[in-house]
Structure formats: structure tokens, C-alpha cells
């Protein structure tokens, strides 16, 4: 499932192509057809990312809501012609650039693709924890929820009502960098420890937006010079590794809330 950095990058990239323009909206697959008709030709005022959610604010006053889930993806095309959709396209957005090129953004396989009244968006946002990628977001709510819980930290930071946007990769990597065992109960944390966790997550997510992919290691640590991409299998400290990048110890795997969590027993002793 895409983590928060992917959602924020999608919002940033798509905003450049769509916001402030009249948008053709259709549903080649048909499942979004009724909603598409209501906003076809409307101007898109804003795309707001929040955690793993995307909200599309239309000038009609309605708000589109997309959650990619495990299988959702966007396909973006910019060119002289409008191409036929590929696969089961739930929602197609089209517009023209200043140079008369056609922009096409196709959405396939999302968990959620809906058009709602503004109060639906408000209720969704109220259920989400703070998003570390939002400019003025503060960790207070996250800290309070964690310190009031007996659940393990590896479970808590994947809970979108605690902190929005963290997925399996950033969970493993942030906890590794800070030497935190994923089963450490929330009640055992001091405020300054959780502030450090927030800053670590935020730094990693920001790098993910900038790089367009998840890379948590430095080039020096993996011996790859500038100008060469860091391979996916070398881009993390613990996630999906057989051995710890730092000490070489065997990476352990435990199941937390039906997801596999990776950690180093040496660097993250309980």
C-alpha cells in the first residue's frame, strides 16, 4: 500500500496538471459514472493529501475522495491525443495544457473513489492522526494517544488514527534508526522519545517525496557514489533485509496486526 510520501507526491504532481482548469471526468469502467456526470467539466480548485487519502475540491462544492489501498494506481499521460483507457479505469480526468496537449489521468483499482458532500471529508479528517508532511502539523495528538496505550509502538504508528501516512516500510526504518523495539508499549515512552520519532518519520517522508521513492540509508553506508541510483534492496536498514546493514545480525520478523514487522535484535533490544 502506498505510504504518505507517495500520496503527497501524487497531489503535488497532479495539482500542476489539473488545478485551476476545467476537467473532463468520466468512468470507463462504469462504477463511478453517476458521480462523474455531476462534476464533468467542473473546475478543480485543490487536491489535498492527508495521510493515505486524497481529497479533490471541486468548484461545485463537492469533494472527491480517493484511497488507493493495496491495488490502486494512477496512470498519467500527456500528449497530442487522447488514448483509450488501459484495464479497468474507475475514474478518468482529462484537460488541456496551455500548449494544447491533452492531460489524461486514469485511476484503477482504488479501495475508495467517491464524490461526497464537504462534511464527509470533515468526518474523515477528524478520525485521522496528524500528518507529518503537513507544514503546520504537530505531534501532540500522536504523543498523547501513544502514551495512553498499552499497545506496542509498532502497532500504534501503523494506526492511521494515531499518525497518518506511516506504512510498513517507514515503521520498520524509523524504529530501527532510533533503536526502538517494535513491541515496546506506548505507555513506556517519554515525550522527548516520541518527539524524536515524529521528527524521524517526518524527515524520512520528506525525503520520500523529494526522491519519489523510499530511501532511508545514506550513500556512504551502502558504498554507492553520487550519480548512481541506490537499488531497492539496498535502500533500507531493516525492511525486507536478511541481515542488519549496521551490524550484520540476522533481521527478525514478527507479525503485528497482520503485517510483518522487521527489526534488528541487536540495535533494537527490548
Short mmCIF file of C-alpha atoms in Angstrom, two decimals:
data_model
loop_
_atom_site.label_atom_id
_atom_site.label_comp_id
_atom_site.label_asym_id
_atom_site.label_seq_id
_atom_site.Cartn_x
_atom_site.Cartn_y
_atom_site.Cartn_z
CA UNK A 1 0.00 0.00 0.00
CA UNK A 2 1.40 3.45 -0.89
CA UNK A 3 2.65 5.36 2.15
CA UNK A 4 2.20 9.05 2.85
CA UNK A 5 5.13 10.27 0.74
CA UNK A 6 3.56 8.74 -2.38
CA UNK A 7 0.19 10.37 -1.72
CA UNK A 8 1.75 13.80 -1.17
CA UNK A 9 3.83 13.47 -4.33
CA UNK A 10 0.77 12.46 -6.34
CA UNK A 11 -1.09 15.52 -5.03
CA UNK A 12 1.84 17.78 -5.88
CA UNK A 13 2.32 16.39 -9.39
CA UNK A 14 -1.37 16.19 -10.27
CA UNK A 15 -2.05 19.70 -8.94
CA UNK A 16 0.36 21.13 -11.51
CA UNK A 17 -1.60 19.44 -14.28
CA UNK A 18 -5.20 19.84 -13.11
CA UNK A 19 -5.83 22.59 -10.56
CA UNK A 20 -7.46 25.75 -11.89
CA UNK A 21 -8.65 24.07 -15.08
CA UNK A 22 -11.96 22.65 -16.29
CA UNK A 23 -11.71 18.87 -16.03
CA UNK A 24 -13.42 16.22 -18.07
CA UNK A 25 -14.47 13.46 -15.69
CA UNK A 26 -15.63 10.02 -16.80
CA UNK A 27 -15.70 6.42 -15.62
CA UNK A 28 -14.76 3.99 -18.40
CA UNK A 29 -15.35 1.07 -16.02
CA UNK A 30 -18.74 2.49 -15.05
CA UNK A 31 -18.59 2.21 -11.25
CA UNK A 32 -18.02 5.96 -10.81
CA UNK A 33 -20.24 7.03 -13.74
CA UNK A 34 -23.06 8.71 -11.80
CA UNK A 35 -20.67 10.81 -9.74
CA UNK A 36 -18.52 11.61 -12.77
CA UNK A 37 -21.52 13.11 -14.56
CA UNK A 38 -22.09 15.54 -11.68
CA UNK A 39 -18.63 17.11 -11.96
CA UNK A 40 -17.79 16.59 -15.63
CA UNK A 41 -16.49 19.94 -16.90
CA UNK A 42 -16.15 21.46 -13.42
CA UNK A 43 -13.06 23.36 -12.29
CA UNK A 44 -10.78 21.63 -9.80
CA UNK A 45 -9.86 24.06 -7.03
CA UNK A 46 -7.46 21.95 -4.98
CA UNK A 47 -6.05 18.49 -4.30
CA UNK A 48 -5.38 17.91 -0.62
CA UNK A 49 -3.33 14.93 0.62
CA UNK A 50 -3.84 13.72 4.18
CA UNK A 51 -2.04 10.58 5.27
CA UNK A 52 -3.02 7.94 2.71
CA UNK A 53 -6.08 9.87 1.48
CA UNK A 54 -6.53 12.29 -1.42
CA UNK A 55 -9.31 14.90 -1.47
CA UNK A 56 -10.36 16.73 -4.66
CA UNK A 57 -12.14 20.03 -4.05
CA UNK A 58 -14.41 20.89 -6.99
CA UNK A 59 -15.94 24.29 -7.67
CA UNK A 60 -19.36 22.63 -7.40
CA UNK A 61 -18.69 22.35 -3.66
CA UNK A 62 -18.45 18.57 -3.73
CA UNK A 63 -15.31 16.74 -2.64
CA UNK A 64 -13.79 13.72 -4.33
CA UNK A 65 -12.16 11.13 -2.09
CA UNK A 66 -9.55 8.58 -3.21
CA UNK A 67 -7.79 5.93 -1.15
CA UNK A 68 -5.54 3.73 -3.26
CA UNK A 69 -5.46 0.78 -0.88
CA UNK A 70 -3.31 -2.17 -1.87
CA UNK A 71 -4.03 -2.22 -5.59
CA UNK A 72 -4.93 1.32 -6.62
CA UNK A 73 -2.73 3.24 -9.04
CA UNK A 74 -2.75 6.30 -11.29
CA UNK A 75 -1.59 6.36 -14.89
CA UNK A 76 -0.63 9.81 -16.23
CA UNK A 77 -0.31 10.63 -19.92
CA UNK A 78 0.44 13.98 -21.55
CA UNK A 79 0.45 14.13 -25.33
CA UNK A 80 -1.25 15.26 -28.53
CA UNK A 81 -4.04 12.67 -28.46
CA UNK A 82 -6.48 11.09 -26.04
CA UNK A 83 -5.63 7.41 -25.72
CA UNK A 84 -8.03 4.60 -24.92
CA UNK A 85 -8.09 3.51 -21.27
CA UNK A 86 -5.99 0.50 -20.29
CA UNK A 87 -7.61 -2.01 -17.96
CA UNK A 88 -10.46 -1.27 -15.55
CA UNK A 89 -10.32 2.52 -15.17
CA UNK A 90 -12.59 3.68 -12.34
CA UNK A 91 -12.09 7.41 -12.95
CA UNK A 92 -10.57 9.33 -15.85
CA UNK A 93 -9.61 13.02 -15.55
CA UNK A 94 -8.76 14.98 -18.71
CA UNK A 95 -7.83 18.56 -19.51
CA UNK A 96 -5.65 20.58 -21.89
CA UNK A 97 -2.39 22.40 -21.23
CA UNK A 98 -1.50 25.88 -22.46
CA UNK A 99 0.22 24.22 -25.43
CA UNK A 100 -2.92 22.24 -26.33
CA UNK A 101 -1.52 18.95 -25.13
CA UNK A 102 -4.04 16.57 -23.62
CA UNK A 103 -3.57 15.53 -19.99
CA UNK A 104 -5.11 12.20 -19.04
CA UNK A 105 -5.02 10.75 -15.53
CA UNK A 106 -6.57 7.31 -15.12
CA UNK A 107 -7.32 5.76 -11.73
CA UNK A 108 -7.58 1.99 -11.46
CA UNK A 109 -8.17 -0.38 -8.54
CA UNK A 110 -8.69 2.04 -5.64
CA UNK A 111 -10.23 0.99 -2.35
CA UNK A 112 -12.22 4.25 -2.32
CA UNK A 113 -13.26 6.54 -5.17
CA UNK A 114 -16.24 8.64 -4.16
CA UNK A 115 -17.82 12.07 -4.55
CA UNK A 116 -19.22 13.45 -1.33
CA UNK A 117 -20.57 16.49 0.47
CA UNK A 118 -17.89 18.52 2.32
CA UNK A 119 -18.99 17.22 5.73
CA UNK A 120 -17.91 13.69 4.76
CA UNK A 121 -14.36 14.94 4.28
CA UNK A 122 -14.50 16.71 7.64
CA UNK A 123 -15.56 13.50 9.40
CA UNK A 124 -12.74 11.51 7.74
CA UNK A 125 -10.13 14.09 8.73
CA UNK A 126 -11.41 14.06 12.31
CA UNK A 127 -10.62 10.35 12.53
CA UNK A 128 -7.05 10.72 11.26
CA UNK A 129 -4.00 11.42 13.36
CA UNK A 130 -1.59 14.24 12.49
CA UNK A 131 0.17 14.01 9.12
CA UNK A 132 3.94 14.63 9.50
CA UNK A 133 4.13 16.00 5.95
CA UNK A 134 1.70 18.85 6.56
CA UNK A 135 3.55 22.11 7.12
CA UNK A 136 1.99 23.12 10.44
CA UNK A 137 1.24 19.65 11.77
CA UNK A 138 2.15 19.00 15.41
CA UNK A 139 2.78 15.64 17.14
CA UNK A 140 0.79 16.37 20.32
CA UNK A 141 -2.20 14.18 19.46
CA UNK A 142 0.08 11.33 18.39
CA UNK A 143 2.09 11.58 21.60
CA UNK A 144 -0.99 11.63 23.83
CA UNK A 145 -2.50 8.58 22.14
CA UNK A 146 0.70 6.57 22.28
CA UNK A 147 1.43 7.33 25.93
CA UNK A 148 -2.13 6.35 26.90
CA UNK A 149 -1.86 2.93 25.28
CA UNK A 150 -0.52 -0.49 26.27
CA UNK A 151 -0.20 -1.49 22.62
CA UNK A 152 3.25 -1.89 21.10
CA UNK A 153 4.73 1.07 19.25
CA UNK A 154 4.98 -0.97 16.05
CA UNK A 155 1.22 -1.41 16.13
CA UNK A 156 0.46 2.16 17.17
CA UNK A 157 2.34 4.03 14.44
CA UNK A 158 0.61 1.97 11.75
CA UNK A 159 -2.75 3.08 13.19
CA UNK A 160 -3.86 5.97 10.98
CA UNK A 161 -5.83 7.49 13.87
CA UNK A 162 -2.53 7.87 15.75
CA UNK A 163 -0.33 9.21 12.94
CA UNK A 164 -1.41 9.48 9.30
CA UNK A 165 0.70 8.24 6.43
CA UNK A 166 3.06 5.71 8.02
CA UNK A 167 3.14 2.26 6.44
CA UNK A 168 5.16 -0.90 6.87
CA UNK A 169 8.44 0.37 5.42
CA UNK A 170 8.64 3.64 7.35
CA UNK A 171 7.56 1.86 10.53
CA UNK A 172 10.50 -0.54 10.31
CA UNK A 173 13.00 2.12 9.31
CA UNK A 174 12.05 4.82 11.83
CA UNK A 175 12.09 2.37 14.72
CA UNK A 176 15.44 0.98 13.58
CA UNK A 177 17.10 4.40 13.35
CA UNK A 178 16.01 5.21 16.91
CA UNK A 179 16.82 1.75 18.29
CA UNK A 180 13.24 1.08 19.40
CA UNK A 181 11.89 -2.45 19.70
CA UNK A 182 8.52 -2.64 17.88
CA UNK A 183 6.81 -4.34 20.83
CA UNK A 184 7.71 -1.63 23.37
CA UNK A 185 4.40 -0.48 24.91
CA UNK A 186 3.26 3.06 24.27
CA UNK A 187 2.96 3.82 27.99
CA UNK A 188 6.71 3.32 28.45
CA UNK A 189 7.71 6.23 26.19
CA UNK A 190 8.78 9.66 27.37
CA UNK A 191 7.59 12.72 25.47
CA UNK A 192 11.05 13.52 24.10
CA UNK A 193 11.37 9.98 22.68
CA UNK A 194 8.12 10.39 20.77
CA UNK A 195 9.10 13.86 19.57
CA UNK A 196 12.26 12.28 18.15
CA UNK A 197 10.15 9.56 16.50
CA UNK A 198 7.92 12.21 14.91
CA UNK A 199 10.91 14.11 13.53
CA UNK A 200 12.47 10.90 12.19
CA UNK A 201 9.26 9.91 10.42
CA UNK A 202 8.82 13.42 9.02
CA UNK A 203 12.39 13.54 7.70
CA UNK A 204 12.03 10.15 6.04
CA UNK A 205 8.69 11.03 4.47
CA UNK A 206 10.03 14.34 3.14
CA UNK A 207 12.95 12.54 1.55
CA UNK A 208 10.47 10.11 0.01
CA UNK A 209 8.54 12.97 -1.60
CA UNK A 210 11.76 14.52 -2.91
CA UNK A 211 13.22 11.26 -4.23
CA UNK A 212 9.95 9.80 -5.44
CA UNK A 213 10.78 6.54 -3.64
CA UNK A 214 11.70 5.20 -0.21
CA UNK A 215 15.40 5.55 0.59
CA UNK A 216 16.35 5.72 4.27
CA UNK A 217 20.09 4.93 4.11
CA UNK A 218 22.95 7.25 3.16
CA UNK A 219 25.17 6.65 0.14
CA UNK A 220 28.22 6.24 2.36
CA UNK A 221 26.55 3.45 4.32
CA UNK A 222 25.92 1.37 1.20
CA UNK A 223 29.05 2.46 -0.70
CA UNK A 224 27.23 3.92 -3.69
CA UNK A 225 28.55 7.19 -5.08
CA UNK A 226 26.59 10.11 -6.44
CA UNK A 227 25.17 9.72 -9.90
CA UNK A 228 24.22 6.08 -9.34
CA UNK A 229 20.78 5.06 -8.09
CA UNK A 230 20.57 3.14 -4.83
CA UNK A 231 18.97 -0.25 -5.64
CA UNK A 232 15.73 -1.02 -3.83
CA UNK A 233 17.30 -3.94 -1.96
CA UNK A 234 19.98 -1.57 -0.57
CA UNK A 235 17.69 1.37 0.23
CA UNK A 236 16.68 0.36 3.77
CA UNK A 237 18.31 -0.58 7.07
CA UNK A 238 16.00 -3.39 8.17
CA UNK A 239 12.92 -3.63 5.96
CA UNK A 240 12.98 -6.87 3.93
CA UNK A 241 16.67 -7.36 4.65
CA UNK A 242 18.14 -10.69 5.73
CA UNK A 243 20.88 -9.02 7.78
CA UNK A 244 21.19 -5.66 9.52
CA UNK A 245 23.01 -3.04 7.46
CA UNK A 246 24.75 -1.74 10.59
CA UNK A 247 25.90 -4.86 12.45
CA UNK A 248 25.22 -7.78 10.16
CA UNK A 249 22.98 -9.54 12.69
CA UNK A 250 20.05 -11.51 11.32
CA UNK A 251 16.92 -9.41 10.88
CA UNK A 252 13.95 -10.75 12.82
CA UNK A 253 10.39 -10.81 11.56
CA UNK A 254 7.30 -10.66 13.74
CA UNK A 255 3.64 -10.28 12.83
CA UNK A 256 1.93 -7.19 14.20
CA UNK A 257 -1.70 -6.53 13.28
CA UNK A 258 -1.48 -8.94 10.33
CA UNK A 259 1.61 -7.26 8.87
CA UNK A 260 5.23 -8.42 9.02
CA UNK A 261 7.47 -6.07 11.01
CA UNK A 262 11.25 -6.19 10.52
CA UNK A 263 13.75 -5.33 13.26
CA UNK A 264 17.34 -5.92 14.39
CA UNK A 265 17.55 -7.63 17.81
CA UNK A 266 20.95 -6.01 18.43
CA UNK A 267 20.10 -2.39 17.57
CA UNK A 268 16.53 -2.66 18.82
CA UNK A 269 16.92 -4.67 22.01
CA UNK A 270 13.80 -4.96 24.10
#
